[in-house]
Every structure is written in structure tokens, then in C-alpha cells.
PDB file of C-alpha atoms in Angstrom:
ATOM      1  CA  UNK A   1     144.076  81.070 110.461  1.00  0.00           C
ATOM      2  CA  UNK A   2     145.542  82.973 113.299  1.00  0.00           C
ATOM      3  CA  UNK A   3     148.630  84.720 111.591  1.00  0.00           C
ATOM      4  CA  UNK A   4     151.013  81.696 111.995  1.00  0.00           C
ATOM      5  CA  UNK A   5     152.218  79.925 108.951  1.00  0.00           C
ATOM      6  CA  UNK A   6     151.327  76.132 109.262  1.00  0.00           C
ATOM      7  CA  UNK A   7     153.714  73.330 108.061  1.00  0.00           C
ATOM      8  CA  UNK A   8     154.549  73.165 104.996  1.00  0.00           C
ATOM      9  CA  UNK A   9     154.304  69.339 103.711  1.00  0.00           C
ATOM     10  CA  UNK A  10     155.138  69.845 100.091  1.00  0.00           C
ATOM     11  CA  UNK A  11     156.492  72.052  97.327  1.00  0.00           C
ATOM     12  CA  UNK A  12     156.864  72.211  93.799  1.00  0.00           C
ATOM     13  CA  UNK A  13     158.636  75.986  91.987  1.00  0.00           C
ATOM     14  CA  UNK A  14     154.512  76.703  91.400  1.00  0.00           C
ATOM     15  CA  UNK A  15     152.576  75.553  94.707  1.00  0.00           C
ATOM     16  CA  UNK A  16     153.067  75.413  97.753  1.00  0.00           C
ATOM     17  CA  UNK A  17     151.137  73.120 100.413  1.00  0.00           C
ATOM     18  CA  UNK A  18     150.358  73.576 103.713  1.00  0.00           C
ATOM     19  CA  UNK A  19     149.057  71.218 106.714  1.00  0.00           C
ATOM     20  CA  UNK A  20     146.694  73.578 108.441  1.00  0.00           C
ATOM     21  CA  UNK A  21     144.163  72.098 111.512  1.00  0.00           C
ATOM     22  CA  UNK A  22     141.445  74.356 110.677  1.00  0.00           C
ATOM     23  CA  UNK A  23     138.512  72.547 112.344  1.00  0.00           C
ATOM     24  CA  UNK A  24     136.288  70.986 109.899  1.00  0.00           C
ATOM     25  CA  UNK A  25     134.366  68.517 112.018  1.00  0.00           C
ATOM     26  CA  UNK A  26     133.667  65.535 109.655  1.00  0.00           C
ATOM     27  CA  UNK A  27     137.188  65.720 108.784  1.00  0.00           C
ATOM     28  CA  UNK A  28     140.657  64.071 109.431  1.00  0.00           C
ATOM     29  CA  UNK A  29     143.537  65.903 106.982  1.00  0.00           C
ATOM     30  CA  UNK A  30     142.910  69.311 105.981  1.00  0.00           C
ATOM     31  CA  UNK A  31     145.700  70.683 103.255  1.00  0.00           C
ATOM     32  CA  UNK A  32     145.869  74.023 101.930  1.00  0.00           C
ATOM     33  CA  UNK A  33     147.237  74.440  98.712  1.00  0.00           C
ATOM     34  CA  UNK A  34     148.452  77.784  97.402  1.00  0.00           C
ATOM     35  CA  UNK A  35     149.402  79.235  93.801  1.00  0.00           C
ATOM     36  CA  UNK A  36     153.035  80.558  94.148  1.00  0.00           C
ATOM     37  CA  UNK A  37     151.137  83.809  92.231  1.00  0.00           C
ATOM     38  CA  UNK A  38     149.503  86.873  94.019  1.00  0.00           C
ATOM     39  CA  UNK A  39     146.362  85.796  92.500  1.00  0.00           C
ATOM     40  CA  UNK A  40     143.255  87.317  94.804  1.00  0.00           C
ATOM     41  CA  UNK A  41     140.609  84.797  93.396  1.00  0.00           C
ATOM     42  CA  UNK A  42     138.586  83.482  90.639  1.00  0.00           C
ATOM     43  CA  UNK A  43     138.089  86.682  89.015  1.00  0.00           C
ATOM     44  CA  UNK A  44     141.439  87.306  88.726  1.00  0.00           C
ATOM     45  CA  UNK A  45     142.944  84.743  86.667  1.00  0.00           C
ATOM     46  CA  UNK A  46     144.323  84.987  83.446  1.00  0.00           C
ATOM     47  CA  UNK A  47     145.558  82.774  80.610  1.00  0.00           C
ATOM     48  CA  UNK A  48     149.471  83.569  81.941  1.00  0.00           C
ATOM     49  CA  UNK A  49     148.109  81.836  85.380  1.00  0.00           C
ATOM     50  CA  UNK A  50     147.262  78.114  83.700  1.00  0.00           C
ATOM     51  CA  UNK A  51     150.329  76.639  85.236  1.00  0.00           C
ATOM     52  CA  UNK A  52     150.257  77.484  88.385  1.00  0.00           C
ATOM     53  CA  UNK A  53     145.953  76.099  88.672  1.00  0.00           C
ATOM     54  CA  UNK A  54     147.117  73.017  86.792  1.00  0.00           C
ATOM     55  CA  UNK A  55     150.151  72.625  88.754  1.00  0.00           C
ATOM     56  CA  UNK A  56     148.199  73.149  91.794  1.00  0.00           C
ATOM     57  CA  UNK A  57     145.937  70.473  90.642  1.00  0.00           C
ATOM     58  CA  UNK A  58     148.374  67.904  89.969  1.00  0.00           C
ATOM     59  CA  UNK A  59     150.190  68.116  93.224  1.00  0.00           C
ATOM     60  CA  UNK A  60     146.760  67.483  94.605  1.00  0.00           C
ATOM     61  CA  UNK A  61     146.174  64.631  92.699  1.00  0.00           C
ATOM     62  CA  UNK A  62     150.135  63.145  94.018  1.00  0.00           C
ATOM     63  CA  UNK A  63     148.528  63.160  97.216  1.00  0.00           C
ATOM     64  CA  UNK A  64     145.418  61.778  97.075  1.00  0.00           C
ATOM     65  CA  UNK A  65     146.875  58.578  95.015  1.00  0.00           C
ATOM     66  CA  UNK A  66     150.546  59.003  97.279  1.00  0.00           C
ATOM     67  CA  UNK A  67     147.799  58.319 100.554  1.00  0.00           C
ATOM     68  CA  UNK A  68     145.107  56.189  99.092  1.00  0.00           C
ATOM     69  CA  UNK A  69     142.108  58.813 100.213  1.00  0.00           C
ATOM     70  CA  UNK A  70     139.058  57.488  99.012  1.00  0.00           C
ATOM     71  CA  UNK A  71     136.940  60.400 100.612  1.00  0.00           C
ATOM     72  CA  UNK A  72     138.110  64.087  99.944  1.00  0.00           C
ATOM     73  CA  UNK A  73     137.135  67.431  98.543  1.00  0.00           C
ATOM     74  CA  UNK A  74     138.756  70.354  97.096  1.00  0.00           C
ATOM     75  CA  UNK A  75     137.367  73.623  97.908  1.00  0.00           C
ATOM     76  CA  UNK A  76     137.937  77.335  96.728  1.00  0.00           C
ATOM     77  CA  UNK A  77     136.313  80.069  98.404  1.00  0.00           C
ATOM     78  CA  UNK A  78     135.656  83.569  96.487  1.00  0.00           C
ATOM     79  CA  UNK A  79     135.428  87.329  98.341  1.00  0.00           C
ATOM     80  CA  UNK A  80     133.560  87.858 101.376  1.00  0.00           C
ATOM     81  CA  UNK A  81     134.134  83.731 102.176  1.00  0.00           C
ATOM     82  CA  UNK A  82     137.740  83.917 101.970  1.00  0.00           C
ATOM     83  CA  UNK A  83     139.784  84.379 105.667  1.00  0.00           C
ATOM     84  CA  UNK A  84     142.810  84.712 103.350  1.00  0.00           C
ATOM     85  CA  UNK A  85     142.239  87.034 100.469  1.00  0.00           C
ATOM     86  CA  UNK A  86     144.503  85.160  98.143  1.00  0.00           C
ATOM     87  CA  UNK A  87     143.500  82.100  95.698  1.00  0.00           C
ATOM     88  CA  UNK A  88     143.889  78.793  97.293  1.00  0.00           C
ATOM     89  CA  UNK A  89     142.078  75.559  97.666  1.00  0.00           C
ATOM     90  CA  UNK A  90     141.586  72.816 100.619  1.00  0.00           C
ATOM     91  CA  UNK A  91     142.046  69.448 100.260  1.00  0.00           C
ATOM     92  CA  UNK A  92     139.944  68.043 102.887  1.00  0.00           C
ATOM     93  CA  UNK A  93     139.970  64.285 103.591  1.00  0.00           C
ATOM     94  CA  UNK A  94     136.883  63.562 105.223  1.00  0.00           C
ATOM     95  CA  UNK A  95     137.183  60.025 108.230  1.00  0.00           C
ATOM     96  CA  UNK A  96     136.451  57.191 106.857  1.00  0.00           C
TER      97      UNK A  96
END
């Protein structure tokens, strides 16, 4: 990301998602979707940071059935593969 906050397409009081146009070639919609927790990654969570995962999870799933995607994947990169160093996953719709 270049330092510019993308679009934000949806909010709940524990995630926030984004509409970023990070180039993944096979792919048409590419969502970022963030923890409203200063989590750094995976190693970092604790039992106090369920809801925010879970909610993070379920907003995921609204938009997948919301849109009908038949073809997507949700990603999570850990240190050293992260451009962001902050937990958050991609919710990449691939073309059909």
C-alpha cells in the first residue's frame, strides 16, 4: 500500500473493511479486512481477542453470501510477509 487509506466499504464496532486494488493478477475484488485491535499478528493473539477474529470472520462471510462469490480466498500474512505490520486478512475474489 502506498500510505493512502483505501475506501472503506464496510464497518462493524470490531472490523473494519477496506477496498484496496492491490494487484493480484488472477483477481477481480480484493478486500482487506482489519481487527479494530492493535494486534501485530498470529503470535499475538490472546483469548481477550476472540471477538474481534470471529467478528472479522463473519463480516467476511456477509459478503461473500451478500455478492454470490463462488471463487475467493482469505489470506493472512505473518512477519517478514506482511507490508502492514498489523493483523489483517484479504478477501480476494478470484474472475470467474
Amino acid at each position: 500500500m502506498d500510505g493512502n487509506l483505501p475506501k472503506v466499504i464496510f464497518e462493524t464496532d470490531k472490523t473494519l473493511v477496506f477496498d484496496i486494488q492491490y494487484p493480484y493478477p488472477p483477481t477481480k475484488i480484493h478486500y482487506a479486512v482489519v481487527p479494530k485491535k492493535d494486534i501485530k499478528d498470529v503470535n499475538q493473539l490472546a483469548p481477550e481477542d476472540e471477538g474481534y477474529i470471529s467478528d472479522a470472520y463473519l463480516v467476511m462471510a456477509k459478503i461473500v453470501r451478500e455478492h454470490d462469490y463462488k471463487k475467493y480466498r482469505v489470506i493472512t500474512n505473518g512477519p517478514g510477509f506482511q507490508e502492514v505490520a498489523y493483523l489483517h486478512f484479504h478477501l480476494v475474489i478470484d474472475r470467474d
